[in-house]
Amino acid sequence: MREKKSESIRTRLLGPLLILLVVQAVVIAGTVLFGGVSVKLKNNEIHILSQNTENIRVDLEKETLYHWIVMLNHSSFVSDEVEQILKKNGSSPLDISKDYRLNREIVEQIIEKSIDMLHMSYATGVYFVLDGPAAANSSNDVKAGFYIRNSNTGGYLTDNSSLLMERGLPSVAEKYKIPLDSFWEIGFSNGGDLKNSEFYQKPLSLALQTGTNKADALNQAYLSQPFRLSPRDIPVITYSVPVILNDGTVAGVWGLEMTLNQLGQILSEKQTNSSFEECWLLGMRDKETKTIVPVMDSGYLYNQYFNDVKKLSYTDNDKKSVSEIESSDGTKWYASIKSLDAYANNGVMEKEEWVLVGMAKQKDLLAFYNAIRRMLFSTMLVPVLFSFLGTFVIGKIVTDPIRRLSFELKGKSGNRGLSLKRVYIREIDDLTETIEQLSRDVEQSSSKISSILRHANVMIGVFEYAKGDGLVFCSQSLFEMLGWGNIEEPYRYLKVDRFEMLMEQTFTGVKMRGDRVIQSFQMNGKTRWVQVILDESKSGTILGVCSDVTADVQEKEKLEWERNFDLLTELYNRRAFREQVESVMASQREKYGAVIMWDLDNLKYINDTYGHDEGDRYLILFAECLKNSFAGRGILARYSGDEFVTYLHGDDKEKIRKDIRDFIKYIQKAALTMEGGYMLPVRVSGGLSWYPGDATDFETLFNYADFAMYMVKHSVKGNVREFDIDEYSQNSYMLTGSEELNRMLETGDVSFVFQPIVTREGNIYGYELLMRPHFTNLKGIGEVLNLARSQAKLPQIESLTWFAGLRAAAAEKEKGHLGEAEKLFINSIASVCITEEEQGLLEDNFGDLLSRIVIEMTEGEPASREYMARKMEMARKWQGQTAVDDFGTGYNSESVLLHMRPEIVKVDMSLVRQIHKDAKRQMILKNLLEFAINNDICVLAEGVETEEELVFLLDCGIFLFQGYYIARPQIEIRPLDPYIAGKMKALAGKT
């Protein structure tokens, strides 16, 4: 019989497939080459960025520039008031440049209306600079005027309590009751850093050069770059306009300030929601170099990519009507640049262009465009489907032999020693031989793998089921793992109904883990967890892999428990407590809820005395008390260390209060049994805040309860105190200021100012060193000392006062500001003293200053006799002096005078104030003076604020004086005002 020749499948399919592929290529090329939708979408996304930028530019101009321009339009009152004063005094405009008295009268005339305009604007400050001297004794380059800053922007307080005087005469500030800032100066200096004087010098000089008239003053308006008025002041920008009189004389500059923080807040509020993320930049553009100097930015993307960039370069893409920017990491951005209407088109400042830049990453901006493009390309796959359909039709002609082979394989599935018929197609016959060989290899591999897994103690079982087939392949290890018995062969085929029955009998519980199923069953009295992974990637076939994950499941359950519970007390931890309380508050039907913070009073003592094991027993005992009292009626947690927290809720506040009182009574009976039978009682303090009366969110409720507990711990322990908003308003700094206090004590970051102390003849006797901490939450040195006292940190404050104060004095001496014989008054806390080691360090580092020291005993608390003696010994050793501070107001005034015998006693300002009108104060002073004269003690009057007080005290024979009338505290030592010195000398001569 003639042998039939085999024919290749490739030969039969090649022709039809080539035709289909040509058709497919034509369709794809047409879709890509002739579709224009994607280009339009791209341009539309860029237009959205440009429109968003334009909208924010318009809003920003309305909120800032236009509002300021309206104010500047009304600034003509300044020149009108100047004209009236000149006319009233019969002065000429030239007198402004040399007559400081005339300038003072002009400033006092203009300041009140300027303050009103400041309150009506969104500006944070207002200023007026005259082109003339500030005072009689000021240098020629210090110009007169005022600079006032408002800390309550948008508000209006009639008492000017929200204002600070940055520049101006002290008498003007006193007249309008405006406090002087710590960076205060008497006038505007032309020297020094040009950046902090350009805001008025530039419009002033340009107006003088151009010689414009009064009507064109707004054309000289100037929007400054960011600057700091003083080196450590906050950055601001200003909008200035020259003050031009009717005859064309440029008398000065008037303008408004806005801090960069305020400007940034306005810019942040104007951001829009888009389909892409944007960031915004306000800056000054140089059109020639195509660079932008940043002034203010908004959006976290800018800080992430451009935070350190000093100048931003861009290129214009005229084709897309947008600019392009590349960040330092190579990210490409689209930018829409819009000019701000800051200056008139014919103004002298029109070349300084302010712009708003809206930026978005090209990738984010074109995300929708790219998605559409991908969708368009996906449509190209349609011809590919036609190719597959064609292949199916054509392949059917030649696949019948393969189908017959498949049926034969199914019929012999599971048989060993597989043998198949030949179909006389070369590729299929080669495949048949390969299948037969693979079948033999699989049998050998299966036996080897099963043996390896069994010896490696790895419990993995496998089953495979083909739909439509009545048998399920099961490995030998599957039987052992699931307890179905032991089989000798490497695998066994089970009927489908038998396999399903065994699975149903075995498994009892199911847990989902992603795309995997973990099932449990009981075996030998224990629960075993098996992970079942099903693979249906092969059409019509289900492959299952089972592995023993009992250890993993138990470990995860343990971790989940530890994630939510405190291991020692088995109460909720802080994270789980917060979740539970927020969940209850969100669905709470009861009227009230109470957060109670508990703090164990004796834990540190137990740990230090008996050890931490006993401390743990103490914690567990308290936790059991909480469970016995509140379990099932509230949420209980150990928050940290010796702090616990509970949340109770109900319809009656008094019922909750009663439950808490009952718990306090119960806890008072609880005690920890120590070795030897000693019973250590449980003592706890608590703070309570109410929901919703005190707050409706967890964070605030918790903080309020924590504050109430804090106040209990620092008053009468063992009680539960409810939160009091008034008490919180007065003492919240005790919590919020702790971090700032600790940071100050760790870093020593504190400044000192110097307040002159003068003799009756007007000569400088010395300076009192006054601490000025850089705090946000603490106001004044009084709160600093209160907080330090509550935290037992007065010794650290004492040490910081000595070292930082003497460092500041040494710096002034090095600059030549401190005279050779002038005293240094150091405030020393009466109840503490520096250590002998610290005393040695002072002597090593500041030995040349110690003979000038006058140690002032502050009157904030009872004095320590021991420390008082030590300080007297220090003064004698250094050949310095001692003084009693604030005589008549503290704990120690009379006793310190008797036991300390100081060289100087300082009369407190409460006695000095209006003493010329008060007979009782005069009697106290008379008694003190008699005692001082008889004991060789010098009397110093502090807090002298009026000339009448000074005259009376001089008449009484006081030798030393200190107060605002004489000189205010100064960040740098400066000469005494010659007017004051002359006045005192003259008054002393009369008395």
Coordinates of N, CA, C and O in Angstrom, one line a residue, residues 15 173 459 959:
G15 N -1.4 31.4 2.5 CA -2.0 32.3 1.5 C -3.1 33.1 2.1 O -3.2 34.3 2.0
A173 N 3.6 107.0 69.1 CA 3.0 105.7 69.5 C 2.3 105.8 70.8 O 1.2 105.2 71.0
M459 N 3.9 20.6 52.9 CA 2.6 20.0 52.7 C 1.9 20.8 51.5 O 1.4 21.9 51.7
F959 N 18.1 108.0 93.8 CA 19.3 108.2 93.1 C 19.3 107.6 91.7 O 19.9 108.1 90.7

